[in-house]
XYZ file of C-alpha atoms in Angstrom:
700
model
C -38.975 -4.166 -35.271
C -41.300 -1.672 -33.677
C -41.590 -3.587 -30.436
C -37.837 -4.023 -30.355
C -37.218 -0.341 -30.823
C -39.733 0.608 -28.180
C -38.320 -1.887 -25.735
C -34.806 -0.679 -26.230
C -35.868 2.911 -25.771
C -37.591 1.968 -22.612
C -34.401 0.455 -21.304
C -32.574 3.574 -22.279
C -34.783 6.032 -20.481
C -36.312 4.246 -17.569
C -34.826 5.125 -14.223
C -33.519 2.177 -12.333
C -34.474 2.226 -8.707
C -31.784 -0.274 -7.897
C -29.113 1.997 -9.269
C -28.461 -0.028 -12.403
C -27.097 1.977 -15.242
C -29.111 2.865 -18.271
C -27.905 0.097 -20.470
C -29.082 1.630 -23.669
C -26.590 4.437 -23.413
C -23.721 2.110 -23.838
C -25.181 0.368 -26.849
C -24.769 2.710 -29.729
C -25.173 1.753 -33.340
C -27.911 -0.692 -34.252
C -30.320 -0.088 -31.353
C -30.141 3.692 -31.286
C -30.007 3.822 -35.067
C -33.232 1.812 -35.216
C -34.808 4.119 -32.631
C -33.883 7.229 -34.581
C -35.428 5.801 -37.764
C -38.523 4.557 -35.935
C -39.300 7.822 -34.139
C -38.549 9.841 -37.276
C -40.962 7.763 -39.359
C -43.723 7.903 -36.754
C -43.309 11.671 -36.385
C -43.642 12.404 -40.106
C -46.649 10.125 -40.478
C -48.391 11.615 -37.449
C -47.636 15.234 -38.388
C -50.294 15.659 -41.156
C -52.795 13.640 -39.130
C -52.241 15.910 -36.126
C -52.705 19.014 -38.290
C -56.006 17.582 -39.468
C -57.137 16.856 -35.892
C -56.207 20.388 -34.821
C -58.118 21.910 -37.759
C -61.210 19.817 -36.983
C -61.101 20.623 -33.260
C -64.032 22.766 -32.104
C -61.805 24.391 -29.459
C -59.227 25.500 -32.043
C -61.916 26.810 -34.372
C -63.361 28.894 -31.536
C -59.883 30.099 -30.597
C -59.257 31.498 -34.087
C -62.771 32.966 -34.325
C -64.117 30.473 -36.884
C -66.526 28.293 -34.885
C -68.179 25.652 -36.987
C -66.694 26.821 -40.294
C -64.987 23.503 -40.923
C -67.637 21.424 -39.195
C -69.587 18.912 -41.217
C -71.842 15.963 -40.359
C -69.719 13.372 -38.648
C -66.652 15.666 -38.322
C -66.360 14.798 -34.626
C -66.088 11.107 -35.526
C -63.512 11.842 -38.234
C -61.524 13.790 -35.632
C -61.797 10.818 -33.258
C -60.733 8.362 -35.973
C -57.640 10.405 -36.882
C -56.782 10.821 -33.196
C -57.126 7.039 -32.758
C -54.607 6.395 -35.533
C -52.211 8.830 -33.857
C -52.839 7.244 -30.458
C -52.204 3.638 -31.534
C -49.484 4.251 -34.125
C -47.676 7.295 -32.751
C -48.239 6.328 -29.136
C -47.210 2.690 -29.588
C -43.561 3.120 -28.433
C -44.811 4.612 -25.168
C -47.519 1.964 -24.670
C -44.999 -0.821 -25.352
C -42.614 0.801 -22.916
C -45.369 0.925 -20.280
C -45.853 -2.823 -20.635
C -42.164 -3.504 -20.146
C -41.905 -1.232 -17.104
C -44.912 -2.805 -15.428
C -43.571 -6.320 -16.053
C -40.355 -5.414 -14.241
C -42.192 -3.537 -11.525
C -40.204 -0.350 -12.219
C -42.484 2.430 -13.467
C -40.640 5.232 -15.189
C -40.683 7.515 -18.175
C -42.925 5.390 -20.361
C -45.360 4.830 -17.509
C -45.880 8.547 -17.034
C -46.290 9.307 -20.738
C -48.620 6.341 -21.266
C -50.823 7.203 -18.282
C -51.149 10.741 -19.647
C -52.116 9.844 -23.222
C -54.336 6.898 -22.216
C -56.234 9.044 -19.690
C -56.782 11.838 -22.227
C -57.757 9.466 -25.057
C -60.148 7.252 -23.063
C -61.810 10.294 -21.495
C -62.288 11.857 -24.946
C -63.913 8.674 -26.244
C -66.227 8.649 -23.228
C -67.229 12.282 -23.913
C -67.859 11.399 -27.557
C -70.087 8.562 -26.328
C -72.175 10.916 -24.179
C -70.256 11.692 -20.980
C -70.528 15.407 -20.087
C -67.301 17.279 -20.742
C -64.886 18.288 -23.522
C -62.846 16.008 -25.753
C -59.024 16.043 -25.579
C -58.347 14.716 -29.053
C -56.252 17.637 -30.289
C -54.351 17.808 -27.016
C -53.683 14.058 -27.151
C -52.525 14.239 -30.782
C -50.195 17.209 -30.232
C -48.867 15.649 -27.029
C -47.918 12.445 -28.860
C -46.426 14.398 -31.763
C -44.247 16.517 -29.484
C -43.159 13.447 -27.523
C -42.189 11.671 -30.754
C -40.151 14.700 -31.830
C -38.438 14.937 -28.452
C -37.557 11.243 -28.410
C -36.348 11.403 -32.008
C -33.993 14.278 -31.198
C -32.847 12.630 -27.972
C -32.131 9.260 -29.619
C -30.223 11.083 -32.359
C -28.126 12.881 -29.720
C -27.351 9.634 -27.914
C -26.424 7.968 -31.195
C -23.992 10.777 -31.940
C -22.571 10.769 -28.406
C -22.081 7.004 -28.186
C -20.166 6.468 -31.408
C -16.700 5.884 -29.913
C -16.600 2.157 -30.619
C -18.003 2.490 -34.113
C -15.509 5.247 -34.926
C -12.652 3.018 -33.777
C -13.906 -0.007 -35.707
C -14.210 2.069 -38.881
C -10.502 2.878 -38.695
C -9.589 -0.638 -39.822
C -9.446 -1.406 -43.539
C -11.294 -4.450 -44.847
C -8.403 -5.905 -46.856
C -4.614 -5.871 -47.076
C -2.022 -6.418 -49.814
C -0.029 -9.478 -48.720
C 3.376 -10.071 -50.292
C 4.350 -13.532 -51.424
C 7.444 -15.052 -52.986
C 9.246 -12.738 -55.336
C 7.049 -9.809 -56.242
C 3.743 -11.637 -55.876
C 0.939 -9.602 -54.333
C -2.518 -10.716 -53.266
C -5.436 -8.833 -51.762
C -6.660 -10.698 -48.675
C -9.159 -9.991 -45.869
C -7.650 -8.635 -42.658
C -8.735 -11.800 -40.830
C -6.466 -13.852 -43.098
C -3.284 -12.116 -41.894
C -0.957 -13.957 -39.535
C 2.093 -12.824 -37.519
C 5.140 -12.887 -39.763
C 3.254 -12.022 -42.949
C 4.625 -9.181 -45.070
C 2.147 -6.586 -46.316
C 2.496 -3.617 -48.643
C 1.099 -0.314 -47.354
C 0.721 2.083 -50.266
C 0.772 5.892 -49.928
C -2.558 7.097 -48.543
C -3.616 3.593 -47.451
C -4.399 2.439 -43.917
C -2.090 0.089 -42.043
C -4.000 -3.225 -41.833
C -2.738 -4.292 -38.391
C 0.156 -3.805 -35.960
C 3.637 -4.519 -37.274
C 7.221 -3.373 -37.904
C 8.508 -1.582 -40.983
C 11.002 -3.749 -42.877
C 11.419 -1.597 -45.979
C 10.709 2.006 -46.977
C 10.335 5.379 -45.309
C 7.194 7.462 -44.814
C 5.120 9.328 -42.251
C 1.931 8.234 -40.530
C -1.220 10.062 -39.496
C -2.033 8.533 -36.089
C -4.336 11.327 -34.925
C -7.450 9.132 -34.709
C -5.543 6.548 -32.684
C -3.357 8.501 -30.279
C -4.412 12.111 -30.689
C -0.975 12.996 -32.101
C -1.783 15.866 -34.454
C 1.496 15.817 -36.387
C 2.571 13.097 -38.843
C 4.925 10.580 -37.238
C 8.026 9.587 -39.232
C 8.418 5.856 -39.908
C 11.530 4.089 -41.150
C 12.933 0.554 -41.060
C 12.486 -0.883 -37.559
C 9.674 1.485 -36.557
C 6.455 0.105 -35.148
C 3.200 0.919 -36.915
C -0.330 0.608 -35.619
C -3.307 -0.817 -37.470
C -5.676 1.930 -38.594
C -2.972 4.605 -39.037
C -2.980 6.342 -42.426
C 0.233 6.113 -44.442
C 1.690 9.281 -45.917
C 3.864 9.820 -48.939
C 5.959 6.625 -49.160
C 5.254 2.931 -49.708
C 6.135 0.658 -46.771
C 6.665 -3.047 -46.340
C 5.432 -4.112 -42.913
C 5.935 -7.411 -41.088
C 2.808 -8.297 -39.125
C 3.341 -8.655 -35.376
C -0.135 -8.758 -33.872
C -3.566 -9.607 -35.193
C -7.128 -9.904 -33.946
C -7.671 -9.205 -30.265
C -3.970 -8.555 -29.608
C -3.738 -5.391 -31.708
C -3.537 -1.912 -30.274
C -6.949 -0.972 -31.648
C -8.589 -4.118 -30.229
C -7.139 -3.322 -26.809
C -8.448 0.245 -27.028
C -11.927 -0.997 -27.966
C -11.894 -3.345 -24.961
C -10.945 -0.473 -22.666
C -13.721 1.714 -24.102
C -16.242 -1.086 -23.574
C -14.944 -1.552 -20.041
C -15.249 2.178 -19.334
C -18.805 2.232 -20.676
C -19.729 -0.749 -18.503
C -18.234 0.538 -15.249
C -20.578 2.132 -12.772
C -20.690 5.815 -12.160
C -21.480 7.071 -8.672
C -23.022 10.170 -10.193
C -25.183 8.043 -12.473
C -26.318 5.958 -9.522
C -27.428 9.150 -7.813
C -29.304 10.291 -10.927
C -30.967 6.885 -11.287
C -32.216 6.950 -7.703
C -33.452 10.521 -8.106
C -35.282 9.621 -11.337
C -36.930 6.635 -9.662
C -38.134 8.842 -6.795
C -39.343 11.490 -9.250
C -41.430 8.909 -11.099
C -43.397 8.076 -7.970
C -43.611 11.771 -7.086
C -45.094 12.471 -10.520
C -47.655 9.693 -10.166
C -48.547 10.850 -6.656
C -48.703 14.553 -7.560
C -50.673 13.796 -10.726
C -53.267 11.783 -8.818
C -53.322 14.330 -6.009
C -53.784 17.191 -8.488
C -56.757 15.401 -10.040
C -58.346 14.800 -6.647
C -57.729 18.329 -5.315
C -59.289 20.022 -8.335
C -62.339 17.792 -8.108
C -62.678 18.684 -4.421
C -62.515 22.359 -5.463
C -65.497 21.691 -7.749
C -63.470 22.150 -10.915
C -64.874 20.521 -14.078
C -63.811 16.926 -14.622
C -62.148 17.894 -17.902
C -60.053 20.583 -16.190
C -58.961 18.236 -13.384
C -58.032 15.575 -15.910
C -56.084 18.107 -17.991
C -54.081 19.167 -14.916
C -53.291 15.560 -14.094
C -52.192 14.801 -17.648
C -49.979 17.905 -17.737
C -48.312 16.964 -14.430
C -47.649 13.440 -15.699
C -46.056 14.688 -18.894
C -44.044 17.638 -17.624
C -42.547 15.714 -14.702
C -41.199 12.838 -16.825
C -37.628 12.331 -15.555
C -36.246 12.160 -19.083
C -33.693 14.923 -18.743
C -32.633 13.548 -15.354
C -32.133 10.081 -16.817
C -29.992 11.481 -19.631
C -28.052 14.034 -17.564
C -25.121 11.735 -16.791
C -25.122 9.041 -19.540
C -24.877 11.583 -22.348
C -21.897 13.283 -20.681
C -20.272 9.879 -20.071
C -20.757 8.913 -23.715
C -19.267 12.176 -24.972
C -16.256 12.069 -22.617
C -15.572 8.393 -23.426
C -15.567 9.125 -27.139
C -13.403 12.223 -26.669
C -10.779 10.508 -24.534
C -10.619 7.340 -26.655
C -10.124 9.402 -29.814
C -7.209 11.238 -28.213
C -5.262 8.371 -26.699
C -6.573 8.961 -23.166
C -8.017 5.562 -22.280
C -10.275 5.213 -19.239
C -10.405 1.769 -17.662
C -12.391 2.723 -14.544
C -15.126 5.343 -14.848
C -15.445 5.824 -11.077
C -11.716 6.496 -10.790
C -11.973 9.032 -13.615
C -14.680 10.861 -11.683
C -12.455 10.877 -8.581
C -9.765 12.690 -10.557
C -11.582 15.991 -10.019
C -10.790 15.826 -6.295
C -7.065 15.034 -6.584
C -4.645 16.961 -4.409
C -1.278 15.369 -5.219
C 0.215 13.987 -8.443
C 3.174 11.660 -7.896
C 5.425 10.992 -10.908
C 7.929 8.270 -11.559
C 11.140 9.797 -12.966
C 12.810 7.635 -15.543
C 10.748 7.322 -18.706
C 7.971 9.516 -17.308
C 9.420 12.936 -16.510
C 12.664 12.078 -18.270
C 13.357 10.282 -21.521
C 15.235 7.401 -19.891
C 18.348 7.977 -21.998
C 21.495 10.063 -21.837
C 21.546 13.550 -23.260
C 24.085 16.356 -23.108
C 23.308 18.565 -20.124
C 26.314 20.861 -20.383
C 29.614 21.342 -22.223
C 32.518 22.947 -20.323
C 35.490 24.208 -22.421
C 38.781 23.702 -20.549
C 41.499 24.108 -23.182
C 42.843 27.173 -24.932
C 41.130 27.784 -28.252
C 38.174 25.534 -27.520
C 34.547 26.611 -27.158
C 31.510 24.426 -26.416
C 30.842 23.640 -30.085
C 34.472 22.620 -30.740
C 34.577 20.319 -27.703
C 31.275 18.658 -28.582
C 32.299 18.326 -32.246
C 35.416 16.339 -31.371
C 33.542 14.154 -28.872
C 30.784 13.421 -31.395
C 33.266 12.573 -34.126
C 35.010 10.018 -31.912
C 31.791 8.547 -30.471
C 30.180 8.117 -33.896
C 32.008 4.754 -34.043
C 30.728 3.583 -30.635
C 27.491 1.941 -29.506
C 27.899 2.876 -25.829
C 24.889 4.721 -24.221
C 27.180 7.676 -23.417
C 28.302 7.792 -27.050
C 24.705 7.845 -28.265
C 23.916 10.637 -25.802
C 26.802 12.750 -27.108
C 25.685 12.196 -30.704
C 22.103 13.212 -29.880
C 23.416 16.328 -28.166
C 25.509 17.246 -31.193
C 22.597 16.665 -33.564
C 20.308 18.843 -31.431
C 22.859 21.671 -31.705
C 23.278 21.248 -35.460
C 26.863 19.949 -35.182
C 28.003 17.548 -37.903
C 30.497 15.003 -36.466
C 33.805 14.844 -38.373
C 35.141 11.549 -39.699
C 37.216 9.494 -37.268
C 39.890 6.938 -38.067
C 41.872 4.441 -36.033
C 39.044 4.131 -33.506
C 39.917 2.046 -30.451
C 38.115 1.301 -27.200
C 40.039 1.827 -23.997
C 38.552 -0.760 -21.582
C 37.627 0.874 -18.325
C 38.859 4.263 -19.539
C 36.993 5.449 -22.683
C 37.858 5.577 -26.383
C 40.491 6.990 -28.762
C 40.527 7.965 -32.454
C 42.207 10.276 -34.911
C 40.176 13.221 -36.191
C 41.602 15.584 -38.797
C 45.093 14.543 -37.800
C 44.473 15.130 -34.077
C 44.568 12.308 -31.507
C 41.284 12.640 -29.652
C 40.229 10.830 -26.505
C 36.993 10.724 -24.495
C 37.851 9.409 -21.030
C 36.432 9.116 -17.539
C 37.412 11.270 -14.512
C 39.137 8.212 -13.028
C 41.381 7.932 -16.078
C 42.482 11.528 -15.665
C 43.213 10.999 -11.977
C 45.291 7.918 -12.769
C 47.228 10.054 -15.223
C 47.867 12.601 -12.479
C 45.644 15.329 -13.919
C 44.099 17.474 -11.169
C 40.635 18.909 -11.874
C 39.860 22.164 -10.097
C 37.256 23.700 -12.394
C 34.232 24.807 -10.404
C 31.843 24.273 -13.322
C 32.868 20.616 -13.616
C 32.538 20.128 -9.860
C 29.052 21.626 -9.985
C 27.956 19.195 -12.707
C 29.370 16.252 -10.755
C 27.650 17.413 -7.563
C 24.338 17.454 -9.455
C 24.778 13.727 -10.096
C 25.561 14.048 -13.800
C 27.923 11.751 -15.643
C 30.998 13.755 -16.750
C 33.490 12.645 -19.421
C 36.556 14.560 -20.598
C 37.777 15.290 -24.107
C 41.500 15.511 -24.851
C 43.247 16.646 -28.039
C 46.816 15.459 -28.597
C 47.021 14.726 -24.876
C 45.878 18.189 -23.751
C 42.590 18.697 -21.923
C 40.063 20.283 -24.296
C 36.858 20.206 -22.261
C 34.238 18.213 -20.409
C 30.815 16.943 -21.415
C 28.182 16.437 -18.699
C 25.443 13.929 -19.477
C 22.213 13.214 -17.687
C 18.896 11.534 -18.178
C 17.158 14.063 -20.407
C 14.202 15.851 -18.874
C 11.321 15.941 -21.296
C 10.701 19.543 -22.358
C 6.957 18.996 -21.982
C 7.455 17.892 -18.333
C 8.118 21.475 -17.242
C 4.860 22.664 -18.769
C 2.977 19.712 -17.305
C 4.169 20.510 -13.782
C 3.443 24.211 -14.257
C -0.110 23.542 -15.433
C -0.797 21.002 -12.688
C 0.307 23.488 -10.049
C -1.906 26.100 -11.725
C -4.802 23.673 -11.181
C -3.964 23.701 -7.467
C -2.218 20.313 -7.284
C 1.039 19.423 -5.544
C 3.611 17.636 -7.727
C 5.986 15.005 -6.336
C 8.476 12.535 -7.746
C 9.378 9.001 -6.680
C 12.531 7.424 -8.063
C 15.075 4.763 -7.328
C 17.786 7.031 -8.746
C 20.512 8.659 -6.653
C 19.493 11.616 -4.521
C 21.691 14.251 -6.238
C 20.280 13.262 -9.637
C 16.698 13.254 -8.373
C 17.059 16.577 -6.583
C 18.519 18.167 -9.705
C 15.516 17.020 -11.758
C 13.217 18.250 -9.003
C 14.804 21.704 -9.031
C 14.709 21.848 -12.829
C 10.986 21.038 -12.906
C 9.954 22.983 -9.811
C 8.553 19.943 -7.987
C 7.107 20.359 -4.506
C 8.735 17.215 -3.109
C 11.250 14.573 -4.236
C 11.693 11.064 -2.827
C 14.893 9.415 -4.082
C 16.546 5.990 -3.734
C 13.126 4.369 -3.322
C 13.052 0.670 -4.155
C 10.218 -0.587 -6.390
C 8.380 -2.348 -3.570
C 8.635 0.795 -1.419
C 6.829 3.071 -3.885
C 3.374 1.841 -2.829
C 4.344 2.417 0.827
C 5.306 6.009 0.030
C 1.971 6.565 -1.756
C 0.184 5.077 1.263
C 2.044 7.422 3.604
C 0.936 10.424 1.514
C -2.665 9.189 1.663
C -2.316 8.851 5.428
C -1.841 12.626 5.516
C -5.411 12.935 4.228
C -4.401 13.684 0.639
C -5.945 12.243 -2.531
C -3.154 10.891 -4.731
C -2.650 10.138 -8.422
C 0.367 8.011 -9.354
C 1.872 8.398 -12.825
C 4.315 5.742 -14.018
C 5.438 3.811 -17.067
C 7.068 0.619 -15.830
C 6.175 -2.721 -14.265
C 7.902 -1.621 -11.081
C 5.280 1.126 -10.734
C 2.337 -1.323 -10.688
C 2.010 -1.596 -6.859
C 2.050 2.205 -6.519
C -0.466 2.583 -9.364
C -2.788 0.142 -7.615
C -2.370 1.815 -4.206
C -3.094 5.343 -5.441
C -6.566 6.858 -5.692
C -5.970 7.243 -9.438
C -3.367 5.179 -11.263
C -2.176 6.596 -14.596
C 0.034 4.560 -16.930
C 1.839 6.910 -19.317
C 3.531 6.165 -22.598
C 1.873 2.794 -23.112
C 2.232 3.117 -26.894
C 0.918 0.033 -28.590
C 0.685 -1.885 -25.327
C -2.373 -0.477 -23.579
C -3.094 -3.428 -21.306
C -1.826 -1.712 -18.169
C -3.756 -3.794 -15.664
C -2.767 -1.836 -12.563
C -3.806 1.533 -13.989
C -7.198 3.219 -13.957
C -6.268 5.384 -16.954
C -3.857 4.607 -19.785
C -2.178 7.457 -21.693
C -0.928 6.210 -25.050
C 1.501 9.051 -25.716
C 4.613 9.535 -23.612
C 3.707 13.129 -22.856
C 3.211 14.263 -19.242
C 0.915 17.030 -20.470
C -1.647 14.344 -21.184
C -1.881 13.993 -17.390
C -3.000 17.626 -17.318
C -5.439 16.894 -20.131
C -7.074 13.915 -18.398
C -7.424 15.779 -15.088
C -8.845 18.876 -16.787
C -11.307 16.706 -18.728
C -12.305 14.917 -15.518
C -13.153 18.260 -13.939
C -14.993 19.440 -17.040
C -16.925 16.162 -17.246
C -18.040 16.375 -13.636
C -19.023 20.021 -14.123
C -21.231 19.060 -17.082
C -22.809 16.277 -15.054
C -23.524 18.663 -12.200
C -24.950 21.288 -14.584
C -27.232 18.733 -16.227
C -28.434 17.372 -12.895
C -29.050 20.888 -11.584
C -31.036 21.797 -14.696
C -33.067 18.583 -14.695
C -34.005 18.796 -11.024
C -34.520 22.583 -11.040
C -36.784 22.299 -14.075
C -39.033 19.823 -12.272
C -39.125 21.904 -9.087
C -40.521 24.836 -11.078
C -42.541 23.004 -13.718
C -44.523 20.539 -11.588
C -46.324 23.168 -9.464
C -47.178 25.144 -12.630
C -48.504 21.993 -14.278
C -50.620 21.220 -11.216
C -52.316 24.619 -11.578
C -50.646 26.707 -8.859
C -50.446 29.613 -11.322
C -54.162 29.568 -12.238
C -55.027 32.588 -9.989
C -52.480 34.627 -11.987
C -53.612 33.335 -15.367
C -50.704 30.900 -15.818
C -52.019 27.637 -17.220
C -49.963 24.995 -18.994
C -51.690 22.712 -21.480
C -50.540 19.076 -21.948
C -49.001 19.984 -25.320
C -47.051 22.886 -23.786
C -45.973 20.560 -20.980
C -44.702 18.033 -23.527
C -42.820 20.781 -25.362
C -41.178 21.987 -22.141
C -40.251 18.433 -21.163
C -38.711 17.825 -24.581
C -36.922 21.180 -24.404
C -35.342 20.232 -21.070
C -34.050 17.035 -22.685
C -32.600 18.998 -25.601
C -30.874 21.385 -23.170
C -29.232 18.441 -21.404
C -28.160 16.889 -24.720
C -26.713 20.148 -26.060
C -24.817 20.781 -22.817
C -23.294 17.296 -23.029
C -22.202 17.830 -26.636
C -20.564 21.120 -25.678
C -18.187 19.088 -23.509
C -16.924 17.375 -26.654
C -16.333 20.647 -28.522
C -14.650 22.373 -25.591
C -12.574 19.288 -24.823
C -11.339 19.077 -28.420
C -10.367 22.759 -28.322
C -8.518 22.257 -25.024
C -6.615 19.250 -26.354
C -5.841 21.005 -29.626
C -4.440 23.990 -27.733
C -2.394 21.730 -25.470
C -0.898 19.814 -28.373
C -0.221 23.013 -30.254
C 1.896 24.033 -27.261
C 3.723 20.706 -27.518
C 4.454 21.322 -31.181
C 5.757 24.821 -30.466
C 8.012 23.612 -27.659
C 9.371 20.829 -29.868
C 10.113 23.328 -32.624
C 11.865 25.633 -30.190
C 13.880 22.757 -28.744
C 14.938 21.685 -32.246
C-alpha cells in the first residue's frame, strides 16, 4: 500500500516534460484518499521522533543556551538512530517517487526532495563516522516532517477539489420499491430495474432512475442535478430524473431509462470527459515545471560548487544546496492549474453546466460575440398573449380575454392553448362554454353566459365585409404577431395578438452579456418582422432572419471571418452545424438528454442566464489559473536566490527546514486560491438564480 500511495503521488505531482497532464488530479477517491491517510499516519509517527531529534541536537541546545545539558554517552548515536527511522519511514514516499521518476527519465518534485534529504542524511552519517563538519540530523528530520505535512494538506485539498464524480454517484439510491401485480411491493437493487417497471417513490425518498410519473403529485428537489434551487412541481406525465429527492407526495413512476442511458450517467461521462481533455494552460504549467526541475538541479549543484570555491565550509555549502533543492520544488506550479480545473469541474457539474471540452471552456474568456437561436432558446417556442386590443363598446382587455379563454378552453389548437396561458397569467378564470363548434378555416364558436362568442381569423372578418382600421391592430400585425378577433353576438369585441413568448430571463441574459462587453446576435429561420420584433424587445445588436438550418453555420463562419470569436447557443438538431462551426458551442435546455454531441458545453436548464454563468465562470477560472501561475513562478524567482545564499551579506539565511515550510506554504496558497473559486462561483450562481426566482415571481 505504501509503494502504491507513493507512486500515485509521484504521478500527481511530477511535471511532465512532454506536456502530459497530471493524471492523479483526475483520479479522486481511492488514490487520493489513500495518500491522505498515508501522509497523515507518517506525519504523526514522525512528529514525536522529530521532537526527540531536535532536543538531542547539539546545535539546538547551544541555540537555547543549554549546551550539553541533555547530552549523555551515546546521545549522538541515539539522535542518528531516530533520524534514520524518520529518514527511511517518513522519507519513503519521496524515495519511492525518486525511483519512479528516474525509471521514466523525467526528474521532478520527488527527485528534488529526495536529493535534498539523501544528501543531508548521508553527509551527517559521514560526519558521525569521522568526517570533519556538522551533522544535519535535526535539519533532515524537520525537513521530512514539514514535507509530510505539506503533502498531507495538498493531497487533502486535491481530494476535496476532485470529488465531482463521487458526489454525483452518491446521489443514486441503492434500492428501489418496485410495484408488482395488485398492491405487491418489493425492494430491489437499482441494477434490477428495467424500462417499463413501475416504482413507488415515497415522500423524502430519492428517485431511483429516470422515468415518467404515472400517478400522484409532488415536488422534486433537483438542485444537486441541475442547480435549480426551487422545488420543481411534478404531476402525471412529468419526467423525473434519477437522484432527485421527492417532496411531500408519493409518486408512481414508470421507468424509462436505466444504467448508462440515464441523465446522471450521461453527466458523469461528460465530467470524466472534461477531466480527461487537455488544457492549454496546464500544458504550459507542465513545461514550466519541467524546466524548473532542471533549473533547481543546476542551481543547487552550482550553489554547492560556488560556495566551495569561496572557501565556505563543506557543511555550509551542502546546506545551501539542500535548501535550493527543497525551496525550488515545482509543487505549487504543478498544482496551479489542476486544482482550479478540479474545482471548476465540480462546480459546473453540480449546477447543470456540463463541460465537454476543457480547452473550449478556456477559450470562452476571449469571446466577443454570442449568437443565439430564437425558438426554444430566447423564446419559449409556444404561443403566448402579446397584447389584447379592446374594439367594442363596454369591453376592456380583461373582458375580451375572458371571453376568448372561455371559448378556447374546449379546443386543443396551439392558439387556444396560448390564449388560455395568457388568461391564467393574468388571473382570469375562463367561464363555462356550451355548444362549442369548430369553424374549419375560420376559427371557433360557442355560447358563453347566453352570448354567442366567436374567435376568428382576420380573413374571416374580411370575407364578412368587416373593415379593420385600428392602428393598434395594424401595429401588432406589422410586428409579425398572429392576431385573432373576438366577437360577441356578431359584434366585434376585441383582438388578441399572439406571439412566440420571449423568456423573461432572456432580457436579463442579454443585458448581462453586454455588460461583460459581448455583442449579442440572433439567428432564426422565422419571418423577418417576427425576428426583428424579438430583437428590439431584447436589445440585440444584430438579427439574422429567414436563415435556413444549413445556412446557420455559414453565417457563423462569416462572423468569424470578421476576426471575431463566436459562441453559438442553440437547442435543436438544426443548430448542430452552427454549434460545431463556432469557437464555443453551447447546447441549452438539454434537460434529461445531455448527449449534445456538437456542443462543447451543455446547459441542462432552459435558462439563457446560464450562458452568462458559464462565461463568467470561464473568466473566473482563467483568472484563478493565472493568479496561481503568477504566484508559483514569482515565489521561485524570489526564493531560489535567497536559498542559494544571495542574502548572506545582509544576514538573510534560509535553513532547509524554513525552505520546506515556505515551499509547503506556497502550495497551500495555491490550494486555497483554487478553493476560493468554488465559494465565489457558488455565490455568483446563487445570486443569478435568486434573480431568476424574483423575475418569475414578478411575472406571475
